[in-house]
Short mmCIF file of C-alpha atoms in Angstrom, two decimals:
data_model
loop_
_atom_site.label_atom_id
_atom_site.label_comp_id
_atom_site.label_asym_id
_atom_site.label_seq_id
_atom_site.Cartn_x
_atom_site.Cartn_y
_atom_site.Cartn_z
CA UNK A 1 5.14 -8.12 -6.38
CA UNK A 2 4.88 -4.76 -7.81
CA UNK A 3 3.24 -3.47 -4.30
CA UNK A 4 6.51 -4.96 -3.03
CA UNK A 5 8.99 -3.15 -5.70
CA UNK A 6 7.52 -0.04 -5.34
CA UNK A 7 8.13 0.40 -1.47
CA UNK A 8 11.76 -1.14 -2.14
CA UNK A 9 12.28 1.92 -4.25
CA UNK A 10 10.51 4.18 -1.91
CA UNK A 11 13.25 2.23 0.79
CA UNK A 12 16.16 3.10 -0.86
CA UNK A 13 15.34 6.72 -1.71
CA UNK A 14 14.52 7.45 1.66
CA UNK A 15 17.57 5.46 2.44
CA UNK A 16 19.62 7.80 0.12
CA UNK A 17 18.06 11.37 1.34
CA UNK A 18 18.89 10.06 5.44
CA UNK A 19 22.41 9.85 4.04
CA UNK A 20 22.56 13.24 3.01
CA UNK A 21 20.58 14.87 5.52
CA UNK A 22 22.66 13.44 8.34
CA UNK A 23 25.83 14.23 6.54
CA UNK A 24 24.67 17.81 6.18
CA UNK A 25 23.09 18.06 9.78
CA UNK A 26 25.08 17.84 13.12
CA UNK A 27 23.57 15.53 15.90
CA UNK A 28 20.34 16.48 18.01
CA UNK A 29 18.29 14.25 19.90
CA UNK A 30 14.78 14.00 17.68
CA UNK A 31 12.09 15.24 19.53
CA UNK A 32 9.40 12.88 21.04
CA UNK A 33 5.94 12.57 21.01
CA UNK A 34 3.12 10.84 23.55
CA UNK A 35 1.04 10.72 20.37
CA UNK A 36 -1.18 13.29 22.06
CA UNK A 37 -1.92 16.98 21.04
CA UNK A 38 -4.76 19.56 20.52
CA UNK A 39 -7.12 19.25 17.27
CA UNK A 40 -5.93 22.31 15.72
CA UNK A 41 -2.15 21.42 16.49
CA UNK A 42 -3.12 17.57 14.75
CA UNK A 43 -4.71 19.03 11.57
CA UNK A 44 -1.73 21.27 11.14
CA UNK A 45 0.54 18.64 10.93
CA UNK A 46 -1.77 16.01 8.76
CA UNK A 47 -2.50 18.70 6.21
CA UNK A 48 1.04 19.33 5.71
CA UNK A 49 3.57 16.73 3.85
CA UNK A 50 6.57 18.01 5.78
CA UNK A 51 8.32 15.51 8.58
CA UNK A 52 7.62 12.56 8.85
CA UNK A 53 5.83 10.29 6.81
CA UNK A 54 3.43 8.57 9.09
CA UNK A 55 2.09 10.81 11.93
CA UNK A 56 0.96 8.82 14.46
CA UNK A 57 -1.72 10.30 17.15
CA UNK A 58 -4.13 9.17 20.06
CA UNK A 59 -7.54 9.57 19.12
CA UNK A 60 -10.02 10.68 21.83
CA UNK A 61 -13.84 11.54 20.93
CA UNK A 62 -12.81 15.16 20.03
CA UNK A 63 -10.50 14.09 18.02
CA UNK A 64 -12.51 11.21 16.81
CA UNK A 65 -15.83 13.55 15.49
CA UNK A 66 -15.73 15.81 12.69
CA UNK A 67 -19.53 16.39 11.43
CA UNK A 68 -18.51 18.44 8.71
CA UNK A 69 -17.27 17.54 5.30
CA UNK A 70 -13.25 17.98 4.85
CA UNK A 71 -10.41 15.67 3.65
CA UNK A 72 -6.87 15.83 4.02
CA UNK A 73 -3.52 15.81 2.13
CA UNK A 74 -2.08 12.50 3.51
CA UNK A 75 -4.52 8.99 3.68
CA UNK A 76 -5.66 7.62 7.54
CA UNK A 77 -5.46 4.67 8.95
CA UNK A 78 -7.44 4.52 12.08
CA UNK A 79 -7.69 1.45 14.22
CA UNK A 80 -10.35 1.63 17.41
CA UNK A 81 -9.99 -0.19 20.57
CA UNK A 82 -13.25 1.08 22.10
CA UNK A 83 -16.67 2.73 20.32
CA UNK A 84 -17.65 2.92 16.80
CA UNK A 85 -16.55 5.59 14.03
CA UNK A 86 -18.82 5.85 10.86
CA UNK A 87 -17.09 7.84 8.12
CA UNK A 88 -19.62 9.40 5.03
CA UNK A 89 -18.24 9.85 1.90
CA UNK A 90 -20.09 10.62 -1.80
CA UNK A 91 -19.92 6.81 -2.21
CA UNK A 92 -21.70 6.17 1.00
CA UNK A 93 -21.49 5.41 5.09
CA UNK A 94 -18.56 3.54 6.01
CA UNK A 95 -18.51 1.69 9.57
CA UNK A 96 -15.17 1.05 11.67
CA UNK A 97 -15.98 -0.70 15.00
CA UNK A 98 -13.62 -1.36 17.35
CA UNK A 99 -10.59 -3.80 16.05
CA UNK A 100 -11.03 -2.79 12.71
CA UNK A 101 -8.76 -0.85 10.71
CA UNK A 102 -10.44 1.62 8.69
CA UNK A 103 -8.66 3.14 5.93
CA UNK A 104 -9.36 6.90 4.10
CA UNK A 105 -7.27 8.02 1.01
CA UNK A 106 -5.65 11.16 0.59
CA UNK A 107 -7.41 14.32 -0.90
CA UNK A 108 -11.25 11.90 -0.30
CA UNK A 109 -13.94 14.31 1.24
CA UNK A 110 -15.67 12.60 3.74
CA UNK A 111 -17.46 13.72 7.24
CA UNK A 112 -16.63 11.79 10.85
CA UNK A 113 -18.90 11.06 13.52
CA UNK A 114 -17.92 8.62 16.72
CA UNK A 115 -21.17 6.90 18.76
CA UNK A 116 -19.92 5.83 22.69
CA UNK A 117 -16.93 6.58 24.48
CA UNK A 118 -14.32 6.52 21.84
CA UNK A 119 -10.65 5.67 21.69
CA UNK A 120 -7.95 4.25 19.77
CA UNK A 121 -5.45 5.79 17.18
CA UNK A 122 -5.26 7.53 14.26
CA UNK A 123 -1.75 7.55 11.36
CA UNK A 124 -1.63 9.87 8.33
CA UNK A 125 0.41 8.74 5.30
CA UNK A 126 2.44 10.87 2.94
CA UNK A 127 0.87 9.96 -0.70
CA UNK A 128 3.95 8.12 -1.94
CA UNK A 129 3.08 5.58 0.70
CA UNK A 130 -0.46 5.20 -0.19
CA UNK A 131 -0.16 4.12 -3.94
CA UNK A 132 -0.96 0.71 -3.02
CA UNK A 133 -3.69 0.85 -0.57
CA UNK A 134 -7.15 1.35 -2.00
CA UNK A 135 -8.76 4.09 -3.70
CA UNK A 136 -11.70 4.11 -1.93
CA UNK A 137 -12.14 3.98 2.16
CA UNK A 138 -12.43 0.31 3.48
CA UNK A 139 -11.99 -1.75 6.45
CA UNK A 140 -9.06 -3.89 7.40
CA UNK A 141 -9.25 -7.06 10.17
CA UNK A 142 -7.25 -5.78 12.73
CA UNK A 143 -3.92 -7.87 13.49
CA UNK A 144 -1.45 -7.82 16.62
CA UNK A 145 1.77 -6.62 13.85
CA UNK A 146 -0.31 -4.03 12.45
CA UNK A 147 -1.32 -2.87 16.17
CA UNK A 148 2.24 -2.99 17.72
CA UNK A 149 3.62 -0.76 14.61
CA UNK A 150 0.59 1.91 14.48
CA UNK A 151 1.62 1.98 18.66
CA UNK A 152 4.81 1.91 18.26
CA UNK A 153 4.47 5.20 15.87
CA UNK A 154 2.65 7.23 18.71
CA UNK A 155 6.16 8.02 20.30
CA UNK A 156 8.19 8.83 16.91
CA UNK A 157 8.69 12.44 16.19
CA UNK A 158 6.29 14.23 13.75
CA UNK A 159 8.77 16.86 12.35
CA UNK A 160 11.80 15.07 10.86
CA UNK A 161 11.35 12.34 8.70
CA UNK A 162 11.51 8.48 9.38
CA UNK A 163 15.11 6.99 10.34
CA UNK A 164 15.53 4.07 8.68
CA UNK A 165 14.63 1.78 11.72
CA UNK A 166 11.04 3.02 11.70
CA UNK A 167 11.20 3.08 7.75
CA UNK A 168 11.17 -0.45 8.02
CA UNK A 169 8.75 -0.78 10.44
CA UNK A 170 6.43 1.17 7.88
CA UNK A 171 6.99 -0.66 5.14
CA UNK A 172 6.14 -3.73 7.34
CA UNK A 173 2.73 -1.97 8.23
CA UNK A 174 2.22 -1.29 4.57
CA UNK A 175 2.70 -5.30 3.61
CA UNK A 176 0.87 -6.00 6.10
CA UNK A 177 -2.14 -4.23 4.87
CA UNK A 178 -1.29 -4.84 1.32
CA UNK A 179 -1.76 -8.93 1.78
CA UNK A 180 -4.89 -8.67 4.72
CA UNK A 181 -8.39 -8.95 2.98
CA UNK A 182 -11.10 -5.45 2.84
CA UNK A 183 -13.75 -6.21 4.91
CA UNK A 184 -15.77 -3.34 4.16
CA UNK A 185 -18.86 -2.77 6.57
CA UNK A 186 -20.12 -0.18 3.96
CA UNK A 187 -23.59 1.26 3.37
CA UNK A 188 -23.58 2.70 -0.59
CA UNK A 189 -25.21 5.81 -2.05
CA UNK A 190 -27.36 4.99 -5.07
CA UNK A 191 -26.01 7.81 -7.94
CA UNK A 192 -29.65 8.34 -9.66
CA UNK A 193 -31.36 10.79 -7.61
CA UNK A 194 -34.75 9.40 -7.01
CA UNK A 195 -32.77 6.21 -5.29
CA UNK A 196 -31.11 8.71 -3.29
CA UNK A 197 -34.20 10.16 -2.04
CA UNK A 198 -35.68 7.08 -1.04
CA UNK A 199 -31.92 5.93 0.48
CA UNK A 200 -31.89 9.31 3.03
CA UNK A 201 -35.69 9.04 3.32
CA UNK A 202 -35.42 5.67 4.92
CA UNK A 203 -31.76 6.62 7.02
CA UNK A 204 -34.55 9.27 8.23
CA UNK A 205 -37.56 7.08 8.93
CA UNK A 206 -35.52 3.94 9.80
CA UNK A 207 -38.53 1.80 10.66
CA UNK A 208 -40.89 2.92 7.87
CA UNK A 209 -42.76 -0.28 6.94
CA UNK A 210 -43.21 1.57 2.79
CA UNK A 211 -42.64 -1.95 0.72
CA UNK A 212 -40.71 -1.17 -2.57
CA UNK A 213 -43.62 -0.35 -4.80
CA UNK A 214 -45.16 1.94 -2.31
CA UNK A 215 -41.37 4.04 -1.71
CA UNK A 216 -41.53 3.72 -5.46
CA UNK A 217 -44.68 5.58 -6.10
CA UNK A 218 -43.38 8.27 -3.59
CA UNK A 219 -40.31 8.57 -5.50
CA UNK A 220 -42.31 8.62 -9.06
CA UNK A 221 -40.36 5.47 -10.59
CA UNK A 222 -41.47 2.31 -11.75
CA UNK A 223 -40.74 -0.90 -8.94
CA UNK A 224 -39.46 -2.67 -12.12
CA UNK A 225 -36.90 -0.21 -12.51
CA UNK A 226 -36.30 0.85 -8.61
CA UNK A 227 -35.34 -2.87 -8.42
CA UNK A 228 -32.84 -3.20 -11.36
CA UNK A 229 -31.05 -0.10 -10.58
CA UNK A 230 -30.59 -0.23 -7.07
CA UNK A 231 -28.33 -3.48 -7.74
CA UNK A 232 -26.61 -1.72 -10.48
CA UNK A 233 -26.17 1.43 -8.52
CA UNK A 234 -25.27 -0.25 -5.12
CA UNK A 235 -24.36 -3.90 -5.68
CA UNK A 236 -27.24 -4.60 -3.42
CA UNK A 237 -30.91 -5.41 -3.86
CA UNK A 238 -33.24 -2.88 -2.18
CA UNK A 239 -34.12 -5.33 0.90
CA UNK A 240 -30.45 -6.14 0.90
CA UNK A 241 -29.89 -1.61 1.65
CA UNK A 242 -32.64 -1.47 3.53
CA UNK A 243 -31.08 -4.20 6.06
CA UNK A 244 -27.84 -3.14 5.99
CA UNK A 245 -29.44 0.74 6.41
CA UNK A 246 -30.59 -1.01 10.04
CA UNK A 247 -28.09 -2.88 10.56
CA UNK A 248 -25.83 0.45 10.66
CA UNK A 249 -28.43 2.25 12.64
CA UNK A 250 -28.50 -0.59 15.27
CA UNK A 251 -24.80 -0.24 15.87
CA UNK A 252 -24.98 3.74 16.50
CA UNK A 253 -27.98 3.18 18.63
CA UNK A 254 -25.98 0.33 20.77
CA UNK A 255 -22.32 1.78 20.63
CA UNK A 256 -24.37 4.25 23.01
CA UNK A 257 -25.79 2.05 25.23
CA UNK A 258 -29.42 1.16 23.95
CA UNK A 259 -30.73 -1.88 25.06
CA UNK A 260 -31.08 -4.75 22.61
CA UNK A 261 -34.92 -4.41 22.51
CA UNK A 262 -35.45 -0.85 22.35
CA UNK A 263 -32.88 -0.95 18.89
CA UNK A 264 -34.91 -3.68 18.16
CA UNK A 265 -38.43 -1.79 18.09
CA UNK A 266 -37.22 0.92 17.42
CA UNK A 267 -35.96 -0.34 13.82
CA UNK A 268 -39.31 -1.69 13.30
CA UNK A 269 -38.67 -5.74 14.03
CA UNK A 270 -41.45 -7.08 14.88
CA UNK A 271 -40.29 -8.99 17.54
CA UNK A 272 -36.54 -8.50 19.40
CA UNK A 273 -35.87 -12.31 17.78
CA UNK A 274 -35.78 -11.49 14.63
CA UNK A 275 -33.85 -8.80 15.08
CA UNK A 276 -31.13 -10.85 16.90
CA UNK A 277 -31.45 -13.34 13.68
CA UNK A 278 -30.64 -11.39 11.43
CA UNK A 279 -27.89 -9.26 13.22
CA UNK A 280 -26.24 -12.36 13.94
CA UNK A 281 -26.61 -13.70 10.14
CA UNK A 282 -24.81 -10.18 9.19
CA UNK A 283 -22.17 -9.70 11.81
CA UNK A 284 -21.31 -13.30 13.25
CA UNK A 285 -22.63 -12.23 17.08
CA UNK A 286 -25.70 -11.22 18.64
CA UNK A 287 -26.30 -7.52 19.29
CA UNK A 288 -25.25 -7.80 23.28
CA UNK A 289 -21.93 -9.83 22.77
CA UNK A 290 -20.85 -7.16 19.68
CA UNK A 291 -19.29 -5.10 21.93
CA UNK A 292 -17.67 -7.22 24.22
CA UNK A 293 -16.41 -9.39 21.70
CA UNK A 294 -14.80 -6.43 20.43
CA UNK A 295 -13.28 -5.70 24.14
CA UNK A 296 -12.22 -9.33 25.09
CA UNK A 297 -10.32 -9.32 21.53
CA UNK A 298 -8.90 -5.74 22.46
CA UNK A 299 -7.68 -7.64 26.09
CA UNK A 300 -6.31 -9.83 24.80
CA UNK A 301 -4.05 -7.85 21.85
CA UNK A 302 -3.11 -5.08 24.76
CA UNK A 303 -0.86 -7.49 26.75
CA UNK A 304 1.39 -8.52 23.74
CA UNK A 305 1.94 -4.95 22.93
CA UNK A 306 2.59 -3.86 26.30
CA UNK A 307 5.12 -6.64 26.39
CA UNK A 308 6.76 -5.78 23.34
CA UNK A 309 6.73 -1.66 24.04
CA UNK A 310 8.39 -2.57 27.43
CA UNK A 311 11.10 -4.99 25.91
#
């Protein structure tokens, strides 16, 4: 309810300032966007709070990678329709496949890197539209509403703000998100930094077969305590990482086209099986249909929003 109350308000003062503006304004036709434009034109506009509040954009893998740490001034939404995005923040490696909606507060420093062809589209939110969405990035399930607004944005104008027709259509977004469940696909950072040497050691030696007492003689800590305060750092036992570690690693590996075996060995299964076990035990799907149960649900969302963009 108070999610609710505060976009009301939000309505009506934007409601309010319209008034004015187009009081004080004559008439122009706003100017329209495809949703497309150059990196350097895109970061100008997100890391200013000027026009509109959500900027809406086609994201393409140029777009899609950024390697080096930065944030920006208004929170992103991003929502995939083909490849795989992981985002790395202090807190950790955050995955958004395809039909997920991944979110990133504003002002949260984080680095971007996209694995396979990648495509989709990206909004950035003003901060007085963010107060209710998480602190911290997450995932969202992607659904057809949410999909046919973040479209819809790609042709509304980036340098005037919101009429109160796509106002509403914000706020609807914003519900929307506010009631769907986080489904983060996250991979944590222990805090102490032995755990964090053994965490990158392993990201770098994916298939090392250490158990925890030998990576805990490496790391000069007792297994006793390695144990405790990897769940209290992470939430998750140190097998628990460690598969999840893979898990992550197997999706960047097949977003590019591995082969199911090769990921498999290559993570140090011992037989392709196994693998498949436990992938499907995580995710829902074996490794081979991930990716094309991803497209067939992206099919089967684009018709319904073509329908609706052409009516």
């Amino acid at each position: 309810m108070a999610g609710l109350l505060y976009y009301a308000n939000e309505y009506r003062k934007h409601a309010t300032q319209m008034r004015h503006t187009n009081a004080a304004m004559p008439h122009t036709a706003p100017t329209s966007t495809d949703g497309e434009c150059s990196k350097a034109e895109l970061l100008d506009r997100i890391n200013h709070l000027g026009g509109a509040e959500l900027i809406a954009v086609n994201v393409r893998n140029q777009l899609a990678m950024d390697p080096q740490t930065h944030c920006h001034a208004r929170g992103t939404l991003f929502l995939l329709t083909e490849g795989l995005v992981i985002v790395e923040t202090a807190q950790g490696r955050q995955l958004s496949p395809s039909q997920t909606i991944g979110w990133m507060p504003p002002g949260v420093e984080h680095a971007v890197q996209s694995y396979g062809p990648t495509a989709g589209f990206g909004a950035f939110l003003t901060p007085q539209f963010c107060g209710d969405l998480p602190a911290e990035p997450t995932s969202y399930p992607v659904n057809p509403l949410v999909a046919l607004v973040l479209q819809k944005a790609l042709s509304w104008p980036h340098d005037t703000p919101l009429d109160l027709t796509r106002m509403r259509l914000l706020l609807v977004l914003l519900d929307e998100l506010r009631q769907s469940p986080a489904r983060p696909l996250q991979l944590p950072w222990p805090q102490d930094a032995r755990l964090l040497s053994i965490a990158r050691a392993l990201l770098g030696n994916i298939a090392s077969p250490r158990t925890l007492e030998q990576w805990a003689r490496w790391a000069d800590i007792s297994a006793r305590s390695l144990s405790r305060k990897f769940v209290l750092e992470t939430g998750m036992s140190f097998a628990q990482w460690r598969q999840w570690a893979r898990l992550t690693q197997a999706l960047e590996w097949l977003a590019t086209g591995r082969a199911v075996k090769d990921v498999a060995l290559s993570l140090g299964y011992d037989s392709v099986s196994a693998f498949i076990k436990t992938f499907r035990q995580a995710l829902g799907t074996t490794p081979s249909a991930y990716f094309q149960t991803q497209q067939r649900k992206q099919a089967a969302l684009s018709p319904r929003v073509a329908a609706d963009q052409e009516a």
